[in-house]
PDB file of N, CA and C in Angstrom:
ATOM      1  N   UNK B   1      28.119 -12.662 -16.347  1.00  0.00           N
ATOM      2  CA  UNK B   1      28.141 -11.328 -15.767  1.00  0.00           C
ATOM      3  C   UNK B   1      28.787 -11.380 -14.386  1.00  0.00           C
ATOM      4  N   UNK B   2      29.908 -10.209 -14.057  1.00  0.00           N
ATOM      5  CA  UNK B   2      30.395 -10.394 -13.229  1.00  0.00           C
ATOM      6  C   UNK B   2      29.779  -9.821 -12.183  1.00  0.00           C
ATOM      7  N   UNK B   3      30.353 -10.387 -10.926  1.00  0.00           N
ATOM      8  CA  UNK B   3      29.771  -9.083  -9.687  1.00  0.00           C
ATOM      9  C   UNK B   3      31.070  -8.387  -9.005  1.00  0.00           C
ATOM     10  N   UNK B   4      31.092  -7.262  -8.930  1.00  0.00           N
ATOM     11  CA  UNK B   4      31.745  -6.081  -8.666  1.00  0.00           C
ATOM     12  C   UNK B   4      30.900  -5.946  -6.723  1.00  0.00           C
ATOM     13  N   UNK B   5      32.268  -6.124  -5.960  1.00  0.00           N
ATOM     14  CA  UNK B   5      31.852  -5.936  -4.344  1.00  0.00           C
ATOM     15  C   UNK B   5      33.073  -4.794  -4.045  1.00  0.00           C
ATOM     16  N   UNK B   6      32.536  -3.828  -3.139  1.00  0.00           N
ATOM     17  CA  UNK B   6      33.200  -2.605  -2.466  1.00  0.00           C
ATOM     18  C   UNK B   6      32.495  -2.418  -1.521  1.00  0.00           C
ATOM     19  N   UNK B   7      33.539  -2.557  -0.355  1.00  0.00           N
ATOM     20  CA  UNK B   7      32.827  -2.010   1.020  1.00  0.00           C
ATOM     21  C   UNK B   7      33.940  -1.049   1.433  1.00  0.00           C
ATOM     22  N   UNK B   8      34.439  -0.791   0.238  1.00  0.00           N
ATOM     23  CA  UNK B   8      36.112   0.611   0.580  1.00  0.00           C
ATOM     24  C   UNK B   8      34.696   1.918   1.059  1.00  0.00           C
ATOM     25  N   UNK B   9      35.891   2.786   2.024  1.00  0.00           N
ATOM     26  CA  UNK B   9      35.240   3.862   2.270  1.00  0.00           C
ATOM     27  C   UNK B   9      35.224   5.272   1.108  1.00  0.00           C
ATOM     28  N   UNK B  10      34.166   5.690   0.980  1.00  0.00           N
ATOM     29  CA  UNK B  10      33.802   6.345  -0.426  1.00  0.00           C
ATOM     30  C   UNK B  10      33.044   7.757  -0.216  1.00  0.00           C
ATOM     31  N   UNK B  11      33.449   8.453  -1.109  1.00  0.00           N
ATOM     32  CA  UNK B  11      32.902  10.213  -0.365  1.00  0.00           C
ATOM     33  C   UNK B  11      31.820  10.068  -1.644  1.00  0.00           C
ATOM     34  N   UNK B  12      30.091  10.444  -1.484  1.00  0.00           N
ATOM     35  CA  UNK B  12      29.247  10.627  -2.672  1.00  0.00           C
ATOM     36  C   UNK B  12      28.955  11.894  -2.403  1.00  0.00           C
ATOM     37  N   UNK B  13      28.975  12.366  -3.852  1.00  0.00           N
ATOM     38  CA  UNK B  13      28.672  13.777  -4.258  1.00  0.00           C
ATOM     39  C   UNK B  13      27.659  13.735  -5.134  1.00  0.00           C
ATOM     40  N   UNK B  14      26.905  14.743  -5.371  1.00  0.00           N
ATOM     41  CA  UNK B  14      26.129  15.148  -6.622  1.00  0.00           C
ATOM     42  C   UNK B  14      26.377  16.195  -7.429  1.00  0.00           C
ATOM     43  N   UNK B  15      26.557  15.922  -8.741  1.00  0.00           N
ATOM     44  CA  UNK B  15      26.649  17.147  -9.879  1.00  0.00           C
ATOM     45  C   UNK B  15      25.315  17.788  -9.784  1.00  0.00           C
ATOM     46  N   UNK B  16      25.606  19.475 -10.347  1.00  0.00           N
ATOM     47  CA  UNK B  16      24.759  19.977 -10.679  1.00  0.00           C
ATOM     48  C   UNK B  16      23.473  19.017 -11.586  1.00  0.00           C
ATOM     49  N   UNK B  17      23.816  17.976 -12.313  1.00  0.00           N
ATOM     50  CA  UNK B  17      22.959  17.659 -13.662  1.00  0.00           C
ATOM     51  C   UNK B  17      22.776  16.446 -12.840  1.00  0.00           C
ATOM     52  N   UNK B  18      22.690  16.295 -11.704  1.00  0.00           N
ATOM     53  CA  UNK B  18      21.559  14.620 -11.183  1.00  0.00           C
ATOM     54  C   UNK B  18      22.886  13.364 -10.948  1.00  0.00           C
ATOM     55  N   UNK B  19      23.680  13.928 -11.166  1.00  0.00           N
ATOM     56  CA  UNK B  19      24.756  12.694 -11.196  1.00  0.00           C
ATOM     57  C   UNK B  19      25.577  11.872  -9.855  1.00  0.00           C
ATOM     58  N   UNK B  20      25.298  10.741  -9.416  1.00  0.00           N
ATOM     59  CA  UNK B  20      26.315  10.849  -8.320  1.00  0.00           C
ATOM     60  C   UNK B  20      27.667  10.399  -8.606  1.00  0.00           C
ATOM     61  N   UNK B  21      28.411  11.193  -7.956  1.00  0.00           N
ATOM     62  CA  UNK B  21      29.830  10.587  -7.928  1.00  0.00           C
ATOM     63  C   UNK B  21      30.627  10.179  -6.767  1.00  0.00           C
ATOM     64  N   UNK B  22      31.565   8.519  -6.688  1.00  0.00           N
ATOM     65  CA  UNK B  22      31.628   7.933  -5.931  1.00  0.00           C
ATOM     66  C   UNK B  22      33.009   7.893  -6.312  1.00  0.00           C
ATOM     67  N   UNK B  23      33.896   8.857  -5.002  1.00  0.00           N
ATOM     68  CA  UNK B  23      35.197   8.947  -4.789  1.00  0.00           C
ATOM     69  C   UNK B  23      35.451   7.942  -3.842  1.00  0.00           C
ATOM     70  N   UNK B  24      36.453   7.089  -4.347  1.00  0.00           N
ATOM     71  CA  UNK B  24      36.814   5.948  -3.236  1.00  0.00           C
ATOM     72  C   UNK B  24      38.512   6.362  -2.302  1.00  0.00           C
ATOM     73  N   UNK B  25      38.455   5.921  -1.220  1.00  0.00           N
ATOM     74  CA  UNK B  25      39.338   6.612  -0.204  1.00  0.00           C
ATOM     75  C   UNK B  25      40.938   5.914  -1.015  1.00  0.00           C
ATOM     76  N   UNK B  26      40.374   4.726  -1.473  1.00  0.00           N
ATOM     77  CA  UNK B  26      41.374   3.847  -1.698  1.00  0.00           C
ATOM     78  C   UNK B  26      41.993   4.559  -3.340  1.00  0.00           C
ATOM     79  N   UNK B  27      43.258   4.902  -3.318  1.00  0.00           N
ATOM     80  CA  UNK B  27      43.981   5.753  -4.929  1.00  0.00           C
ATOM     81  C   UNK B  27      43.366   4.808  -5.869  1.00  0.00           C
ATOM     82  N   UNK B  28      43.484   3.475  -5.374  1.00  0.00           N
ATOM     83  CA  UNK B  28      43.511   2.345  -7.013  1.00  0.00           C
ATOM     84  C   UNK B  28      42.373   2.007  -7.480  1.00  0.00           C
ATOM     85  N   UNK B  29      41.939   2.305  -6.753  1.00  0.00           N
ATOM     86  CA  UNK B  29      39.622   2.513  -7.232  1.00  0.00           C
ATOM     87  C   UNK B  29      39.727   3.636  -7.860  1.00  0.00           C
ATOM     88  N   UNK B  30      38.902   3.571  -9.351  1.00  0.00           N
ATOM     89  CA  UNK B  30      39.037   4.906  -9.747  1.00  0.00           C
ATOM     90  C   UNK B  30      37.432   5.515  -9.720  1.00  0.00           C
ATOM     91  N   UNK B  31      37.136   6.815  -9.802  1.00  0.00           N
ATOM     92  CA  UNK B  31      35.662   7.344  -9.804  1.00  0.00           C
ATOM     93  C   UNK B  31      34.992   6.440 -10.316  1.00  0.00           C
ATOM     94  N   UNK B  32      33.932   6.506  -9.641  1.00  0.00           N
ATOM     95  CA  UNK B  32      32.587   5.933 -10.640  1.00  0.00           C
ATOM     96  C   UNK B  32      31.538   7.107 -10.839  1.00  0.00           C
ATOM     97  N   UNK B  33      30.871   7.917 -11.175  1.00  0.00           N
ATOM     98  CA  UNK B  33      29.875   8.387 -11.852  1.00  0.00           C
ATOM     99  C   UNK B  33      28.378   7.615 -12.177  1.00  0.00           C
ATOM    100  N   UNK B  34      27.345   7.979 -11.493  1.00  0.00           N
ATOM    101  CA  UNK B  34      26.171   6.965 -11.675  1.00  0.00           C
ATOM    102  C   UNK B  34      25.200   8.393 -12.036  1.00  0.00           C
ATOM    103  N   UNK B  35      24.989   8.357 -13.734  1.00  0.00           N
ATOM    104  CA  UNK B  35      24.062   9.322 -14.336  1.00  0.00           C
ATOM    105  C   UNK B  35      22.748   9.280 -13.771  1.00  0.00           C
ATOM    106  N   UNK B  36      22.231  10.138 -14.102  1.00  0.00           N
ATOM    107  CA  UNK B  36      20.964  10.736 -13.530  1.00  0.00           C
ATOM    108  C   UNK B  36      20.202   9.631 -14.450  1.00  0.00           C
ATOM    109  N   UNK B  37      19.065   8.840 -14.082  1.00  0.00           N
ATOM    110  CA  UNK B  37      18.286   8.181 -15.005  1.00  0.00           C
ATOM    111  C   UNK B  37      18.578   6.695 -14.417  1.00  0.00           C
ATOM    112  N   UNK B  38      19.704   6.568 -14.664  1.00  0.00           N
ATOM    113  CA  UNK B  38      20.650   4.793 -14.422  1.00  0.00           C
ATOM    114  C   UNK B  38      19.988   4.572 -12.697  1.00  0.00           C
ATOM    115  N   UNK B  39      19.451   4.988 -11.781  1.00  0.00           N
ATOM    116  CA  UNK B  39      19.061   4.791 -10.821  1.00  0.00           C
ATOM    117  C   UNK B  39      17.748   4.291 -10.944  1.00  0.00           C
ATOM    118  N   UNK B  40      17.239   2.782 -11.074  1.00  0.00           N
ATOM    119  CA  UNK B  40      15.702   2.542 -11.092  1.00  0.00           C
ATOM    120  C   UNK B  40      14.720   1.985 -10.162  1.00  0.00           C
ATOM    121  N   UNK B  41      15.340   1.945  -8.254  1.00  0.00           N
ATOM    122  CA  UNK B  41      15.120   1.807  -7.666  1.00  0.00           C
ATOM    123  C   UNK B  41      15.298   2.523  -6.478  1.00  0.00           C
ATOM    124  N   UNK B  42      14.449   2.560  -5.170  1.00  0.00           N
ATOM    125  CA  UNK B  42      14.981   3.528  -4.550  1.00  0.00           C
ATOM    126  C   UNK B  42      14.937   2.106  -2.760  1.00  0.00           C
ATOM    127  N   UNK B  43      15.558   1.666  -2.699  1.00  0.00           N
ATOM    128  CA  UNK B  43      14.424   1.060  -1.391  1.00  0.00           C
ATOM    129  C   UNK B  43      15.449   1.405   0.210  1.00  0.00           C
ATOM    130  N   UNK B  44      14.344   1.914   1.247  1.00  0.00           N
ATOM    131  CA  UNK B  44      14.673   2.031   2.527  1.00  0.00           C
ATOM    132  C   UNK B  44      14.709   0.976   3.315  1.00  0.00           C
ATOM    133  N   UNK B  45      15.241   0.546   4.120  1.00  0.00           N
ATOM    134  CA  UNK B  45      15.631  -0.366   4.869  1.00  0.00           C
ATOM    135  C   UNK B  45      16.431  -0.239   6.055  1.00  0.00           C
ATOM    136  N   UNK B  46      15.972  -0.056   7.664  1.00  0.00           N
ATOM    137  CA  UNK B  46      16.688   0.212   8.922  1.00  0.00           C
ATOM    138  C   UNK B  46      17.785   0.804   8.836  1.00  0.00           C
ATOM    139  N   UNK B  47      17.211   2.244   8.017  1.00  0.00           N
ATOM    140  CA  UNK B  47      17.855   3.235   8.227  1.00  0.00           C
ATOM    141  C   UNK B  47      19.159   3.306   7.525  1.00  0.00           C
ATOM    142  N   UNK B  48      18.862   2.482   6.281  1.00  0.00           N
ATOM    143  CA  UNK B  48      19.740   2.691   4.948  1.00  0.00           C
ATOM    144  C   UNK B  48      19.020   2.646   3.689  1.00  0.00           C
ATOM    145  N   UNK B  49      20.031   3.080   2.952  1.00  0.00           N
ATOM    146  CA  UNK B  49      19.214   3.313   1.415  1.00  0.00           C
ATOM    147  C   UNK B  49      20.028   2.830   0.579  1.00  0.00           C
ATOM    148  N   UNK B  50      18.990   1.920  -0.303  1.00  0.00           N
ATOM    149  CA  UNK B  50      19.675   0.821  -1.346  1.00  0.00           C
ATOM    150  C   UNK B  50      19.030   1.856  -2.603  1.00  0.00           C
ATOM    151  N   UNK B  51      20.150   2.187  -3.422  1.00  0.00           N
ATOM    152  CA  UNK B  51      19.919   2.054  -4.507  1.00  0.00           C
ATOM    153  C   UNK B  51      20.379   1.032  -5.340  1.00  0.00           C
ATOM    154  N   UNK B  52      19.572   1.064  -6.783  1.00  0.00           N
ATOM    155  CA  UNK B  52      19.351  -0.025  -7.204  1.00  0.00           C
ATOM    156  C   UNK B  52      19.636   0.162  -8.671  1.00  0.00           C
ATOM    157  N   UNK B  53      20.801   0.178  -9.288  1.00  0.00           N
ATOM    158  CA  UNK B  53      21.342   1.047 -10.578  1.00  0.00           C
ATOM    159  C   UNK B  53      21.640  -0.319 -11.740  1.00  0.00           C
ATOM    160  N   UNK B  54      20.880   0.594 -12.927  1.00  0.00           N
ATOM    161  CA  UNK B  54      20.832  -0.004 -14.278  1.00  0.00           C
ATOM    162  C   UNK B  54      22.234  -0.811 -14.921  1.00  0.00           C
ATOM    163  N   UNK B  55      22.853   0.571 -14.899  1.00  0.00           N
ATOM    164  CA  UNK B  55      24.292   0.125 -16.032  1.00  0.00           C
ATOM    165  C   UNK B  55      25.768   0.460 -15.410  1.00  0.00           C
ATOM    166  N   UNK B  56      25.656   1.202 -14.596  1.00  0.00           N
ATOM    167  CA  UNK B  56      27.047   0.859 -13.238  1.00  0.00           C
ATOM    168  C   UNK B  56      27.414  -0.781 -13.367  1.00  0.00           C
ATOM    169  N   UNK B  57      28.593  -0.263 -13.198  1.00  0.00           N
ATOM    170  CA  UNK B  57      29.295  -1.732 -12.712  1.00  0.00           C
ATOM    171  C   UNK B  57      29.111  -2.509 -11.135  1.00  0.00           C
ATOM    172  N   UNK B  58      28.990  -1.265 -10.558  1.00  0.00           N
ATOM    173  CA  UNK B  58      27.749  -1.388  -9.178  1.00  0.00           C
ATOM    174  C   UNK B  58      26.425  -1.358  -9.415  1.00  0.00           C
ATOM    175  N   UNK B  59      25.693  -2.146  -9.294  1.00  0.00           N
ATOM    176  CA  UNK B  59      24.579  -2.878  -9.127  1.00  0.00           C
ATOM    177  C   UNK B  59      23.701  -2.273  -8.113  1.00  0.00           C
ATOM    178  N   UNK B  60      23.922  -1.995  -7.124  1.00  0.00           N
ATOM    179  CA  UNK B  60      23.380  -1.843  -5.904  1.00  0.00           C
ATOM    180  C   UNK B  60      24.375  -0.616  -5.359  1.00  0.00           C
ATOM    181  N   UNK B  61      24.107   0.096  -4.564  1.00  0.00           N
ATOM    182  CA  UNK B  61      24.513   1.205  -3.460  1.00  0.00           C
ATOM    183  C   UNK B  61      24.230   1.380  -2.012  1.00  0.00           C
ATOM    184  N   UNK B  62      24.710   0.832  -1.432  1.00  0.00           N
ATOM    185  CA  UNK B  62      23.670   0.713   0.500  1.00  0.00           C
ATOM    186  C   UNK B  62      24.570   2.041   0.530  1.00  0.00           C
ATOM    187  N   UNK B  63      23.666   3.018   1.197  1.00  0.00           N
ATOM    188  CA  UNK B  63      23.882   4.349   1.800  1.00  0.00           C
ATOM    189  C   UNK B  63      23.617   4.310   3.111  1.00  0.00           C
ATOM    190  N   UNK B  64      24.288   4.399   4.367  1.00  0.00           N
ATOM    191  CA  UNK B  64      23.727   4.682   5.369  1.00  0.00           C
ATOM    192  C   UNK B  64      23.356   6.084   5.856  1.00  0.00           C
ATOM    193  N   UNK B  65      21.727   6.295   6.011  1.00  0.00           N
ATOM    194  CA  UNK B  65      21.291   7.510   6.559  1.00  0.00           C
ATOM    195  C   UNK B  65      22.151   8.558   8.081  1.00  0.00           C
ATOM    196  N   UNK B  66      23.332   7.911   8.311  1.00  0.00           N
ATOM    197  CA  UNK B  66      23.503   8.290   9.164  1.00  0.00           C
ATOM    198  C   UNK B  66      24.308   9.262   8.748  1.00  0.00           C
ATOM    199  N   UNK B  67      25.297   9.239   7.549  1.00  0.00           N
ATOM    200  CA  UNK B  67      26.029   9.776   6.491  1.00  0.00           C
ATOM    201  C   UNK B  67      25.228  11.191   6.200  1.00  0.00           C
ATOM    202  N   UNK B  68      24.334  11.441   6.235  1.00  0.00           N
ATOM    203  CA  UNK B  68      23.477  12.703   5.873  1.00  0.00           C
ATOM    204  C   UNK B  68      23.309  13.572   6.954  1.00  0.00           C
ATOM    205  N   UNK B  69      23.838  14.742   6.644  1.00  0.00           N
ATOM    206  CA  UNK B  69      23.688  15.783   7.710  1.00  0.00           C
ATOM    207  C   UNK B  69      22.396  15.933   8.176  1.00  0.00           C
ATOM    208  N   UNK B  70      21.406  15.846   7.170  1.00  0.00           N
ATOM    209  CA  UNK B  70      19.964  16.501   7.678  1.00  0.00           C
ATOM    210  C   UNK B  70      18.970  15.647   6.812  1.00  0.00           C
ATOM    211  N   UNK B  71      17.681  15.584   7.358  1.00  0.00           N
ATOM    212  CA  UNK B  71      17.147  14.567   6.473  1.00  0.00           C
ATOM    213  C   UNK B  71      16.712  15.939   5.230  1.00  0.00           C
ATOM    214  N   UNK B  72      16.886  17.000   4.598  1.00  0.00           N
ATOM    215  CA  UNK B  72      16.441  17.920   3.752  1.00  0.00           C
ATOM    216  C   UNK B  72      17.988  17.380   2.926  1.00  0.00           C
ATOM    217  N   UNK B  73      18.782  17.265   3.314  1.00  0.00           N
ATOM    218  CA  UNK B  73      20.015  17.294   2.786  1.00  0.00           C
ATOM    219  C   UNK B  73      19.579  15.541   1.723  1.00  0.00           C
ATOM    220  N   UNK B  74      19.107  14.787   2.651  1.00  0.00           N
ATOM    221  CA  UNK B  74      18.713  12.958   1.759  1.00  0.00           C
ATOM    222  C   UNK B  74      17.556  13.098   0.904  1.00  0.00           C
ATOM    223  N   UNK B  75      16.898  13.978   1.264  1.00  0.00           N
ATOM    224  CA  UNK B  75      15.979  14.380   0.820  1.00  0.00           C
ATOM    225  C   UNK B  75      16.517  15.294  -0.808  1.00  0.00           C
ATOM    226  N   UNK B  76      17.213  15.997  -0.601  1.00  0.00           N
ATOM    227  CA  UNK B  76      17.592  16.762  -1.958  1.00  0.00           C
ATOM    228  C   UNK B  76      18.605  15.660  -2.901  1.00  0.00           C
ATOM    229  N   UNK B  77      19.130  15.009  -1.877  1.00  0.00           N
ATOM    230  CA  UNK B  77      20.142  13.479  -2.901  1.00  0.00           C
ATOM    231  C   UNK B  77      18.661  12.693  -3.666  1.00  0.00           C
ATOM    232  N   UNK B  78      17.892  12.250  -3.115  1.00  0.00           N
ATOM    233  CA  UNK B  78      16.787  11.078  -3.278  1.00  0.00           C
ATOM    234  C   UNK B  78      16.291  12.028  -4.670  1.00  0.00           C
ATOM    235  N   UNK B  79      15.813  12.931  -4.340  1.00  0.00           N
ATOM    236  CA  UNK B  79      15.121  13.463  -5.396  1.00  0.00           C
ATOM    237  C   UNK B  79      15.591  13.835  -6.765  1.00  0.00           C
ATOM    238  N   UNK B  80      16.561  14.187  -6.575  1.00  0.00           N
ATOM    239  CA  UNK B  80      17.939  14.676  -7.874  1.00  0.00           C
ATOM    240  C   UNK B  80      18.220  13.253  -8.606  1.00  0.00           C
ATOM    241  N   UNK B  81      18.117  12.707  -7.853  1.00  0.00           N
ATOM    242  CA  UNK B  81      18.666  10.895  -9.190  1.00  0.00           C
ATOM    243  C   UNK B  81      18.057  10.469  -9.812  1.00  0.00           C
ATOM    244  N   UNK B  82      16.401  10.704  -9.241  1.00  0.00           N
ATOM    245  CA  UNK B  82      15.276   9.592  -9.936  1.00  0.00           C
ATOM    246  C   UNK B  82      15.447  10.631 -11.124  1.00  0.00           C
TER     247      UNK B  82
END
């Protein structure tokens, strides 16, 4: 099993239906999509957030909280995935 590393800069969105999607700045990265469900971890850590995903080719997600306009705004991401 391989490991898949990206520290490219990346815009995350959420679909209406729980989904995140991870636009990378870089053209030759293409979307990734991480379904609602495939998220089975949530963990905080100095003011970042690891997610912790099933069947992505990414494994892991470090989010930095600083990225979030408002904590209601991390708050409505956190809740929509599980």
């Amino acid at each position: 099993n391989s490991m898949v590393w990206s520290i490219s800069e990346k815009t995350i969105s959420l679909t209406s239906d729980g989904a995140l999607v991870l636009e990378f700045e870089n053209p030759k990265l293409r979307t990734v999509k991480v379904n609602k469900g495939e998220v089975k971890k949530i963990h905080t850590h100095k003011r970042k957030i690891l997610l912790q995903i099933e069947s992505s080719k990414y494994r892991f997600l470090v989010i930095p909280e600083s990225c979030f306009k408002s904590e209601a705004e991390k708050h409505t991401l956190l809740s929509s995935i599980i």
